[in-house]
JSON list of C-alpha atoms in Angstrom, two decimals:
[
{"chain": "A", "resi": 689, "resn": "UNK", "atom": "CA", "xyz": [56.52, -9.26, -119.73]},
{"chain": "A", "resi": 690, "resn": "UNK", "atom": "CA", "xyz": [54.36, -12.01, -121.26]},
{"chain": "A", "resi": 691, "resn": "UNK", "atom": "CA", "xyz": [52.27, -12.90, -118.38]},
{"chain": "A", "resi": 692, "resn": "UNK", "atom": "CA", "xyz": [51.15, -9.50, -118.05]},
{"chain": "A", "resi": 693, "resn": "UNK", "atom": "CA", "xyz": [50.38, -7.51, -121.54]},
{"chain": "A", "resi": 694, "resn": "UNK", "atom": "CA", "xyz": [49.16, -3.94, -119.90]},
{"chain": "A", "resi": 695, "resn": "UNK", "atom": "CA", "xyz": [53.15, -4.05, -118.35]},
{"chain": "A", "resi": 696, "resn": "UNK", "atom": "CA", "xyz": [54.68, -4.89, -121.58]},
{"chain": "A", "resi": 697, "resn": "UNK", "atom": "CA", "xyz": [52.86, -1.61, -123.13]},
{"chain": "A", "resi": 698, "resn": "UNK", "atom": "CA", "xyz": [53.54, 0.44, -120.72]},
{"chain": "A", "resi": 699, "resn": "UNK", "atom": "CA", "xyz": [57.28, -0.17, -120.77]},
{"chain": "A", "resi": 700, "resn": "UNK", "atom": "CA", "xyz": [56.81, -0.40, -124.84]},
{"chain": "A", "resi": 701, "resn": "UNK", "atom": "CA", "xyz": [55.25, 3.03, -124.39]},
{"chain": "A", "resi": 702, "resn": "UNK", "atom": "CA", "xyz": [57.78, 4.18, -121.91]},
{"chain": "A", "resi": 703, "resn": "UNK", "atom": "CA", "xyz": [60.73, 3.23, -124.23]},
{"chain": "A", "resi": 704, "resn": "UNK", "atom": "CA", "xyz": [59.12, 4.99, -127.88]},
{"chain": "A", "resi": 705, "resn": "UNK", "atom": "CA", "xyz": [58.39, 8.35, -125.68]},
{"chain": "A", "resi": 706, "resn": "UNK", "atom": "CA", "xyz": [62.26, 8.27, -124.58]},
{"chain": "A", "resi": 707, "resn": "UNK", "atom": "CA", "xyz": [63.39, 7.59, -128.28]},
{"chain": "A", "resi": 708, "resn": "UNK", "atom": "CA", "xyz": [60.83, 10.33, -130.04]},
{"chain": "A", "resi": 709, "resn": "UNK", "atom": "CA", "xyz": [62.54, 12.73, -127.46]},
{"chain": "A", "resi": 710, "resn": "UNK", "atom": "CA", "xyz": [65.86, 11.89, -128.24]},
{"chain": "A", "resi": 711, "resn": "UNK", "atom": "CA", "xyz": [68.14, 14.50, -129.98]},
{"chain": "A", "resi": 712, "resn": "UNK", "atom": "CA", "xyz": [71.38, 12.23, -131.20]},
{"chain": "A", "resi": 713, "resn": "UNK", "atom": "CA", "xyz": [71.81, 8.50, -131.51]},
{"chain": "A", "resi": 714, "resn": "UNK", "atom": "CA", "xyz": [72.42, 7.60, -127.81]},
{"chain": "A", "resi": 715, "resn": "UNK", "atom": "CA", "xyz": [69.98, 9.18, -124.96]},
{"chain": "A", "resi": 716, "resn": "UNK", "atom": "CA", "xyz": [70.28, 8.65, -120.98]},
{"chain": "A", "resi": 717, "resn": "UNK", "atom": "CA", "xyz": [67.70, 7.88, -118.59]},
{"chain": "A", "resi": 718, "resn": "UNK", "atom": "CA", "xyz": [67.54, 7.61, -114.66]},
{"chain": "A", "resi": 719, "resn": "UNK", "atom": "CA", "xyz": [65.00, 6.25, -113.27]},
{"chain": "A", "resi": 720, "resn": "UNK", "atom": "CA", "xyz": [63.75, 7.11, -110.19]},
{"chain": "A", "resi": 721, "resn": "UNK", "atom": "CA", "xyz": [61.38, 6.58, -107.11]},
{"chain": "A", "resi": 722, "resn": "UNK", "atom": "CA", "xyz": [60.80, 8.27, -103.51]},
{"chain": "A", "resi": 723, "resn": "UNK", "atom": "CA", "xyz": [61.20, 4.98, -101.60]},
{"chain": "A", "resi": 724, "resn": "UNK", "atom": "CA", "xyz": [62.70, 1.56, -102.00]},
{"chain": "A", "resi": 725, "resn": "UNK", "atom": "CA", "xyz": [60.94, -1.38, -103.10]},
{"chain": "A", "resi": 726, "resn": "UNK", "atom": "CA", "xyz": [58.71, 0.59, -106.04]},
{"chain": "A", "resi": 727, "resn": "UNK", "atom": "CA", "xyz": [60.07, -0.82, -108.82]},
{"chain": "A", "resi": 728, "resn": "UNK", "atom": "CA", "xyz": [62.72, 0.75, -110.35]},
{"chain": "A", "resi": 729, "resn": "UNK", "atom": "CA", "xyz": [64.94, -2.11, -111.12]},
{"chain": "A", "resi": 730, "resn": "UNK", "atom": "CA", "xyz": [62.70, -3.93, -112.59]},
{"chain": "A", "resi": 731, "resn": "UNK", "atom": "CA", "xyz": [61.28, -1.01, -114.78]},
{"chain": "A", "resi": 732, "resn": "UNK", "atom": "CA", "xyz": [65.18, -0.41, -115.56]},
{"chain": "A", "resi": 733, "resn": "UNK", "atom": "CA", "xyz": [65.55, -4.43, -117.02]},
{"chain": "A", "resi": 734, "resn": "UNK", "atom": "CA", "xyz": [62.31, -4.22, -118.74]},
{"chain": "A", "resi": 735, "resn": "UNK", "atom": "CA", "xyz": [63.29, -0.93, -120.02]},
{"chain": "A", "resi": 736, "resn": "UNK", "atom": "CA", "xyz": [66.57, -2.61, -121.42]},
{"chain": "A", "resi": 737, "resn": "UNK", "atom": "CA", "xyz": [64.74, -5.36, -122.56]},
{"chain": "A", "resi": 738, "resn": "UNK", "atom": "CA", "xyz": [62.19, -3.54, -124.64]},
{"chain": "A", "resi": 739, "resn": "UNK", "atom": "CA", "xyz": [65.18, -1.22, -126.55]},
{"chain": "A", "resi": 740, "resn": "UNK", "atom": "CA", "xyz": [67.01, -4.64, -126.76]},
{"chain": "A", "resi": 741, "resn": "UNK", "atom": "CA", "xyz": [64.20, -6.10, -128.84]},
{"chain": "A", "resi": 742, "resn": "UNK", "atom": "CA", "xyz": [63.67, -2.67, -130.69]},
{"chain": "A", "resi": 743, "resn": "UNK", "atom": "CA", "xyz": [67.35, -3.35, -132.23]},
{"chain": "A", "resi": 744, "resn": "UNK", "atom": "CA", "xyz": [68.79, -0.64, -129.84]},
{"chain": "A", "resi": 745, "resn": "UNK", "atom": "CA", "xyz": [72.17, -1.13, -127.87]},
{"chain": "A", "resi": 746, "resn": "UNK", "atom": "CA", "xyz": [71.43, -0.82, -124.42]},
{"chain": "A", "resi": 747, "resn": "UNK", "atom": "CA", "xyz": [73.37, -0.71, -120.74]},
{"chain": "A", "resi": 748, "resn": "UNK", "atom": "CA", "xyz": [71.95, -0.86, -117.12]},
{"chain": "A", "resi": 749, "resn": "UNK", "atom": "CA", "xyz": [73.96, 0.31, -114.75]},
{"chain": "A", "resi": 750, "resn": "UNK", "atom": "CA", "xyz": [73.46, -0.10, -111.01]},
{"chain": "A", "resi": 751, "resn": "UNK", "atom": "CA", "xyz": [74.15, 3.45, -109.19]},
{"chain": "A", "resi": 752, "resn": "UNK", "atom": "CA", "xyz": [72.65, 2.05, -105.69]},
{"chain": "A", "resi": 753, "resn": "UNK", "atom": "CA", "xyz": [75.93, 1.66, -103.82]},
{"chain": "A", "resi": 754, "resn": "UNK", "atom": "CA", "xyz": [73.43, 1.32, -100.85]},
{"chain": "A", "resi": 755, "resn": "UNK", "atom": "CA", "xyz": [71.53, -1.61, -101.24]},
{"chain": "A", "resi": 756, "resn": "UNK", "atom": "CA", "xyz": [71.82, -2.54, -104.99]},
{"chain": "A", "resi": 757, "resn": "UNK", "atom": "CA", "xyz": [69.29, -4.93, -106.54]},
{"chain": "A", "resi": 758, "resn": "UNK", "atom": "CA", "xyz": [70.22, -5.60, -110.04]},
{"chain": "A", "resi": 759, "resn": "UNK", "atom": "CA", "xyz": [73.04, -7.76, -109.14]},
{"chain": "A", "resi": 760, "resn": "UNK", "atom": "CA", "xyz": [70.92, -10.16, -107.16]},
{"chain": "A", "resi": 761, "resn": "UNK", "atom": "CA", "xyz": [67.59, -10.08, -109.90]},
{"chain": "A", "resi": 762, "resn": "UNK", "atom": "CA", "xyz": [70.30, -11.38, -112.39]},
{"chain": "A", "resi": 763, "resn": "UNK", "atom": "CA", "xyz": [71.81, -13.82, -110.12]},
{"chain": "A", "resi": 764, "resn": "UNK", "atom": "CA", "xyz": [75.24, -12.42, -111.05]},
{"chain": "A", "resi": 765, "resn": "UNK", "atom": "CA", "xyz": [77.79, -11.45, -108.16]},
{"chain": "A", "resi": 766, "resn": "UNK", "atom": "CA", "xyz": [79.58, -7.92, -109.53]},
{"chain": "A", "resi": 767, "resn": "UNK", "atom": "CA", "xyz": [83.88, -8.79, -109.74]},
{"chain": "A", "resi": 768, "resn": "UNK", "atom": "CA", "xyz": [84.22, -5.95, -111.81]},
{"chain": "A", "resi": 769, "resn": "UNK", "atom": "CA", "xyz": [81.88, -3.01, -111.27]},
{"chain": "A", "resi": 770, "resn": "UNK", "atom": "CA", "xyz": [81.45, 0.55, -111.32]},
{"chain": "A", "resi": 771, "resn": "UNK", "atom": "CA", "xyz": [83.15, 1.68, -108.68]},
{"chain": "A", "resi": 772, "resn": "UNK", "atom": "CA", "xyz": [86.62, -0.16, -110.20]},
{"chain": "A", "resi": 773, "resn": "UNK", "atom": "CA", "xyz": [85.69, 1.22, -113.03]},
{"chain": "A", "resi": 774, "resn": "UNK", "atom": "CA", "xyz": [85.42, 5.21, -111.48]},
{"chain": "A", "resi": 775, "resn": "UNK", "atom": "CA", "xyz": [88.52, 4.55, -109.65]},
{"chain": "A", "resi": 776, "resn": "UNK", "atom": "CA", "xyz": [90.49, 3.76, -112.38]},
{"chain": "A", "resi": 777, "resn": "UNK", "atom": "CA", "xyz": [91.28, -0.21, -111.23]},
{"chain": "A", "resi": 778, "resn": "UNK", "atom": "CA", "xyz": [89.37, -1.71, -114.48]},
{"chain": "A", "resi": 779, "resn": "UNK", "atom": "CA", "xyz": [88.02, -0.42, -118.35]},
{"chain": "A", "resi": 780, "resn": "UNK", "atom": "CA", "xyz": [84.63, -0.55, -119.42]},
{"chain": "A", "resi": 781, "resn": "UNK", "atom": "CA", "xyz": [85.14, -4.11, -121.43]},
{"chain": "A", "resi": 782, "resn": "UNK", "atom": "CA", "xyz": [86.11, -5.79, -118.32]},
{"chain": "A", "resi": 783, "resn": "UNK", "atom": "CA", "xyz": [82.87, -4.71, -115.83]},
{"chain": "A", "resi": 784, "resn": "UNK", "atom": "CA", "xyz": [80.17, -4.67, -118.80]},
{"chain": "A", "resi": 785, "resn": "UNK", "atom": "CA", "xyz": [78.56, -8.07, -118.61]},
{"chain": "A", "resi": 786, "resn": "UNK", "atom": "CA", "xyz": [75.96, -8.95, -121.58]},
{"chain": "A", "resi": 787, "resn": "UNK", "atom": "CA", "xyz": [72.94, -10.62, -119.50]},
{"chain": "A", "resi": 788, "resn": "UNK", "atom": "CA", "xyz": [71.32, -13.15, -122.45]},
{"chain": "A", "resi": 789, "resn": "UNK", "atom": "CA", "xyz": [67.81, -12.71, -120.87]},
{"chain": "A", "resi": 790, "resn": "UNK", "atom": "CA", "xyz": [67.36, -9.11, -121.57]},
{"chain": "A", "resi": 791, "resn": "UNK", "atom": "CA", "xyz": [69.54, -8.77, -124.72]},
{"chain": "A", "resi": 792, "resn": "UNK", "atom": "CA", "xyz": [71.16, -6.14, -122.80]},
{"chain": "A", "resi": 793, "resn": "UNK", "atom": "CA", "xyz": [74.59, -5.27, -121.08]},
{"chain": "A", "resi": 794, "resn": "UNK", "atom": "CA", "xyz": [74.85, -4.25, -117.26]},
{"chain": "A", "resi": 795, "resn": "UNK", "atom": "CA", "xyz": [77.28, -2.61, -115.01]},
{"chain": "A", "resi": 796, "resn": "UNK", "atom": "CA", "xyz": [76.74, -3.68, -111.73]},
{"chain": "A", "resi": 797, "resn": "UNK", "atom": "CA", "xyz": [77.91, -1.75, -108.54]},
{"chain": "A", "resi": 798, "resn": "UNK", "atom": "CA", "xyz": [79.17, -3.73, -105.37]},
{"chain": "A", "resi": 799, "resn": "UNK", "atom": "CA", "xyz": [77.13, -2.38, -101.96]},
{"chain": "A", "resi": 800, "resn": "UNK", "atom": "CA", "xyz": [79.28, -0.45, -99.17]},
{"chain": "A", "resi": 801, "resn": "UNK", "atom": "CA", "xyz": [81.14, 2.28, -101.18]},
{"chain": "A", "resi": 802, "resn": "UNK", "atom": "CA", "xyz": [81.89, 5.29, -98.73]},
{"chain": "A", "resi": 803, "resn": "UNK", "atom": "CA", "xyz": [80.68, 8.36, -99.55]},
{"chain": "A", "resi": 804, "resn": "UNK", "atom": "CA", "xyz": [78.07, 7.45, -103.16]},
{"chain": "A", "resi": 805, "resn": "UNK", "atom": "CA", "xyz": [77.11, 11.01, -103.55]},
{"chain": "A", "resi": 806, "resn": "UNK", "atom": "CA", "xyz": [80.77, 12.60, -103.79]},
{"chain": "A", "resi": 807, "resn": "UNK", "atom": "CA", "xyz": [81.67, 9.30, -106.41]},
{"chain": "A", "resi": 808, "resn": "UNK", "atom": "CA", "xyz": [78.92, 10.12, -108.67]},
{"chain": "A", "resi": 809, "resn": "UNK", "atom": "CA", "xyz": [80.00, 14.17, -108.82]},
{"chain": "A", "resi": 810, "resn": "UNK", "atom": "CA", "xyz": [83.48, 13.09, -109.94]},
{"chain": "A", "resi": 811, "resn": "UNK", "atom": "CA", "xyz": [84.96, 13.63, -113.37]},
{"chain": "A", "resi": 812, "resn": "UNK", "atom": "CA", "xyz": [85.56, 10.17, -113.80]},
{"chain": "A", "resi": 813, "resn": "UNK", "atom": "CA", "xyz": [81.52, 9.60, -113.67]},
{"chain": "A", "resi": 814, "resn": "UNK", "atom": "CA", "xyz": [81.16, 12.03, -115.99]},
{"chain": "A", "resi": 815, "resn": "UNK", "atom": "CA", "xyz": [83.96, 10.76, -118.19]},
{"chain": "A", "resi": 816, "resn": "UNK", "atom": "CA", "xyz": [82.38, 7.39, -117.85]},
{"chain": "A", "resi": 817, "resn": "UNK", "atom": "CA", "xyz": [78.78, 8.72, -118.59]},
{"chain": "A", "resi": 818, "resn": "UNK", "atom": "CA", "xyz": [80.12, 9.77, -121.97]},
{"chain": "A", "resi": 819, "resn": "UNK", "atom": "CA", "xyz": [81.35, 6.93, -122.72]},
{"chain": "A", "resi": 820, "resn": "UNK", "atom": "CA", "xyz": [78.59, 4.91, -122.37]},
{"chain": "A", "resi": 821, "resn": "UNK", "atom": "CA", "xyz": [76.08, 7.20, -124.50]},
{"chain": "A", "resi": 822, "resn": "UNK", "atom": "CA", "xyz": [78.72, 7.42, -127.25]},
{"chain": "A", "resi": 823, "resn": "UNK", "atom": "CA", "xyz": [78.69, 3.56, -127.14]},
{"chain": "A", "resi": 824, "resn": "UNK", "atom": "CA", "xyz": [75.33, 2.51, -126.30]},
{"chain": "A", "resi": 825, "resn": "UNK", "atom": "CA", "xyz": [71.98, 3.97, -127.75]},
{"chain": "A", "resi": 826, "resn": "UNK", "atom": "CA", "xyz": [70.41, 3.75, -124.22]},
{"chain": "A", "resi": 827, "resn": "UNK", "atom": "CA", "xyz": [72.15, 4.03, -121.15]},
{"chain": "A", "resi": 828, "resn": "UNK", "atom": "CA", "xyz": [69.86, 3.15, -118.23]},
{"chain": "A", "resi": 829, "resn": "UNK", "atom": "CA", "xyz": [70.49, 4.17, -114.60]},
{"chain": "A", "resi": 830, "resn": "UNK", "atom": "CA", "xyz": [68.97, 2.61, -112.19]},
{"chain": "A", "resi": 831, "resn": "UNK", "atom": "CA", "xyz": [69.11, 4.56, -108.64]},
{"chain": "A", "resi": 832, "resn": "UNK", "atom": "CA", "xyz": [68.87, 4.82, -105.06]},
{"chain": "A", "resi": 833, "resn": "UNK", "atom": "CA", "xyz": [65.53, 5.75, -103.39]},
{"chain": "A", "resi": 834, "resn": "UNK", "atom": "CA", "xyz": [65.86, 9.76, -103.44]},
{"chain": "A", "resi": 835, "resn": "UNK", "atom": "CA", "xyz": [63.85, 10.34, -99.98]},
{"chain": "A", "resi": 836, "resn": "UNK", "atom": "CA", "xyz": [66.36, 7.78, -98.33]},
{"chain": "A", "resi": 837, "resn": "UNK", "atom": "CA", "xyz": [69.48, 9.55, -99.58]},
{"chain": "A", "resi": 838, "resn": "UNK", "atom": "CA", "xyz": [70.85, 12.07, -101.73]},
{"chain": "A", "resi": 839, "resn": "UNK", "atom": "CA", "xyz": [73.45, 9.75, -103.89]},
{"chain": "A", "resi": 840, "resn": "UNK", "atom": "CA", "xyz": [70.86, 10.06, -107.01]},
{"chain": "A", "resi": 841, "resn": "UNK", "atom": "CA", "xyz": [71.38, 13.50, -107.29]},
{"chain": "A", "resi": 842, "resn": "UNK", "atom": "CA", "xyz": [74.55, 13.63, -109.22]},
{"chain": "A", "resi": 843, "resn": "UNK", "atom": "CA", "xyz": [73.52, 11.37, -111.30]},
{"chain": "A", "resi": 844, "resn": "UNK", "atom": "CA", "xyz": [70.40, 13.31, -112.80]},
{"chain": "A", "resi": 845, "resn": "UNK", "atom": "CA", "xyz": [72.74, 15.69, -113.67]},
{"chain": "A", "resi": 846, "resn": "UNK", "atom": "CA", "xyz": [73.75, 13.44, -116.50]},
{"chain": "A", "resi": 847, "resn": "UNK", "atom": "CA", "xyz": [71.03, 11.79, -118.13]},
{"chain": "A", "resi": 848, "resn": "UNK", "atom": "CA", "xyz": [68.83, 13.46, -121.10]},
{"chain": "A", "resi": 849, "resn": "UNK", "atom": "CA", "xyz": [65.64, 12.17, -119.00]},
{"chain": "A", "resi": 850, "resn": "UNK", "atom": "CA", "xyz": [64.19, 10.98, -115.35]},
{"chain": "A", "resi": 851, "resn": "UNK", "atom": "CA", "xyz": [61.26, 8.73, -115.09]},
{"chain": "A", "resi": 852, "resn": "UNK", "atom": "CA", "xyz": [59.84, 8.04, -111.66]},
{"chain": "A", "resi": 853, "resn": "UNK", "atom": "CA", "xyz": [58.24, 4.97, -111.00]},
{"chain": "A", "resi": 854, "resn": "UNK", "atom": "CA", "xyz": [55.61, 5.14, -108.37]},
{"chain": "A", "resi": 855, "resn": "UNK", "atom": "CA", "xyz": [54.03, 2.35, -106.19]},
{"chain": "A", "resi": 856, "resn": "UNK", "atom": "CA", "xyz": [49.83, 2.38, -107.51]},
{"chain": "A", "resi": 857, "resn": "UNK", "atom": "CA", "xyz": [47.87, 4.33, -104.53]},
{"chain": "A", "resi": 858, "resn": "UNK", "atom": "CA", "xyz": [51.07, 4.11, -102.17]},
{"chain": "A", "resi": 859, "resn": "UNK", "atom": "CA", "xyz": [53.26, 7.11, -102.73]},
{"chain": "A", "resi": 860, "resn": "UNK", "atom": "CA", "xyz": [51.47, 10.17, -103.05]},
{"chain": "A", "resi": 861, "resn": "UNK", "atom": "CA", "xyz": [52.68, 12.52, -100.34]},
{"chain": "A", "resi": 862, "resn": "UNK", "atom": "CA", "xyz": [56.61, 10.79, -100.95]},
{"chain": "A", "resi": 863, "resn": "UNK", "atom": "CA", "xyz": [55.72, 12.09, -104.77]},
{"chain": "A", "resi": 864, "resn": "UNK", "atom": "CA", "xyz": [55.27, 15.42, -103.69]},
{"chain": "A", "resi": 865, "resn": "UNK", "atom": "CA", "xyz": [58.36, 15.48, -101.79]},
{"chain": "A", "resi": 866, "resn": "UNK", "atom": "CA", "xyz": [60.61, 14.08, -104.41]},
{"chain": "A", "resi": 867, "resn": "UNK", "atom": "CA", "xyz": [58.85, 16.59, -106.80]},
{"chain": "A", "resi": 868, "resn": "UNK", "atom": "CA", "xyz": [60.79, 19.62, -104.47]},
{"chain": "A", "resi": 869, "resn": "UNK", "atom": "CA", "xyz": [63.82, 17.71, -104.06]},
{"chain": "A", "resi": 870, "resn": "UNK", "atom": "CA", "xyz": [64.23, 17.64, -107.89]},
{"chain": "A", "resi": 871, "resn": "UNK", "atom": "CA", "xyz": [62.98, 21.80, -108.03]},
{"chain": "A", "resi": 872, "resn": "UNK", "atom": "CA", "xyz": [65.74, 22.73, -105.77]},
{"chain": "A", "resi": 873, "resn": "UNK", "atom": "CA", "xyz": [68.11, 20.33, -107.44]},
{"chain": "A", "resi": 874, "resn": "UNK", "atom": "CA", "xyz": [67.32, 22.33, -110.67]},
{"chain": "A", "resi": 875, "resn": "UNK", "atom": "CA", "xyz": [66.11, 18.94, -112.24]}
]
């Protein structure tokens, strides 16, 4: 972010960390938080943003079938989205959208999907999660809260990595608790 040069390290940092770590040529990250509102879409776009200018391919995808943000930071409605996409009704070229601003693609996710857990432990998430790493070199998933619900948990399951983002002097004792969510999860 130009206005604020400690944020554009960090996320410069954040993003050379994930690629040193990195075994092939395409690596998965959620990101993560213990409430709402701390910042993990925005760290997601950034995120995207910073391997876009790096010369890396790079995908968002909204998982919060809850109350999904990315869609509404971007100003662009999902007609195609994720959930088509798991239930077979559209392919990946029609719901990837390249946003010009962050040099990145997204897949957004419409809000109101019954049941988000049990869609993100079916095969076709899987399938799809493959699909993406074997076409992007970062796939970024951006998810729901994990103290509010459990619909993040699949998903971690996935990815090569999980970064929590943490409101400054705000979350400590949520911390902890997402710390033994992610224990028992086996995370």
């Amino acid at each position: 972010h130009k206005r604020n040069p400690a944020l554009t390290e960090a996320i410069r940092t954040l993003r050379t960390t994930l690629m040193l770590q990195r075994k092939g040529r395409s690596w998965s990250v959620a990101i993560v938080s213990a409430l709402a509102g701390e910042g993990k879409s925005t760290t997601s776009l950034l995120l995207a943003q910073s391997a876009a200018q790096a010369g890396k391919s790079c995908v968002v995808v909204e998982t919060d079938l809850r109350r999904g943000s990315i869609s509404k930071y971007l100003n662009i409605p999902p007609t195609v989205d994720l959930i088509d996409l798991l239930q077979g009704k559209a392919d990946l070229d029609d719901a990837l959208i390249e946003n010009k601003a962050t040099g990145a693609h997204v897949l957004l996710a419409r809000t109101g999907a019954a049941a988000p857990a049990g869609i993100f432990l079916s095969a076709s998430m899987k399938d799809l999660v493959e699909k993406l790493e074997r076409r992007f070199d970062l796939v970024i998933f951006d998810t729901p809260p994990l103290l509010s619900v459990s619909d993040a948990l699949p998903i971690l399951q996935y990815v090569n990595d999980v970064v929590m983002v943490v409101r400054w002097k705000r979350t400590t004792t949520a911390v902890k608790n997402v710390m033994k969510i992610l224990l028992l999860a086996g995370i």
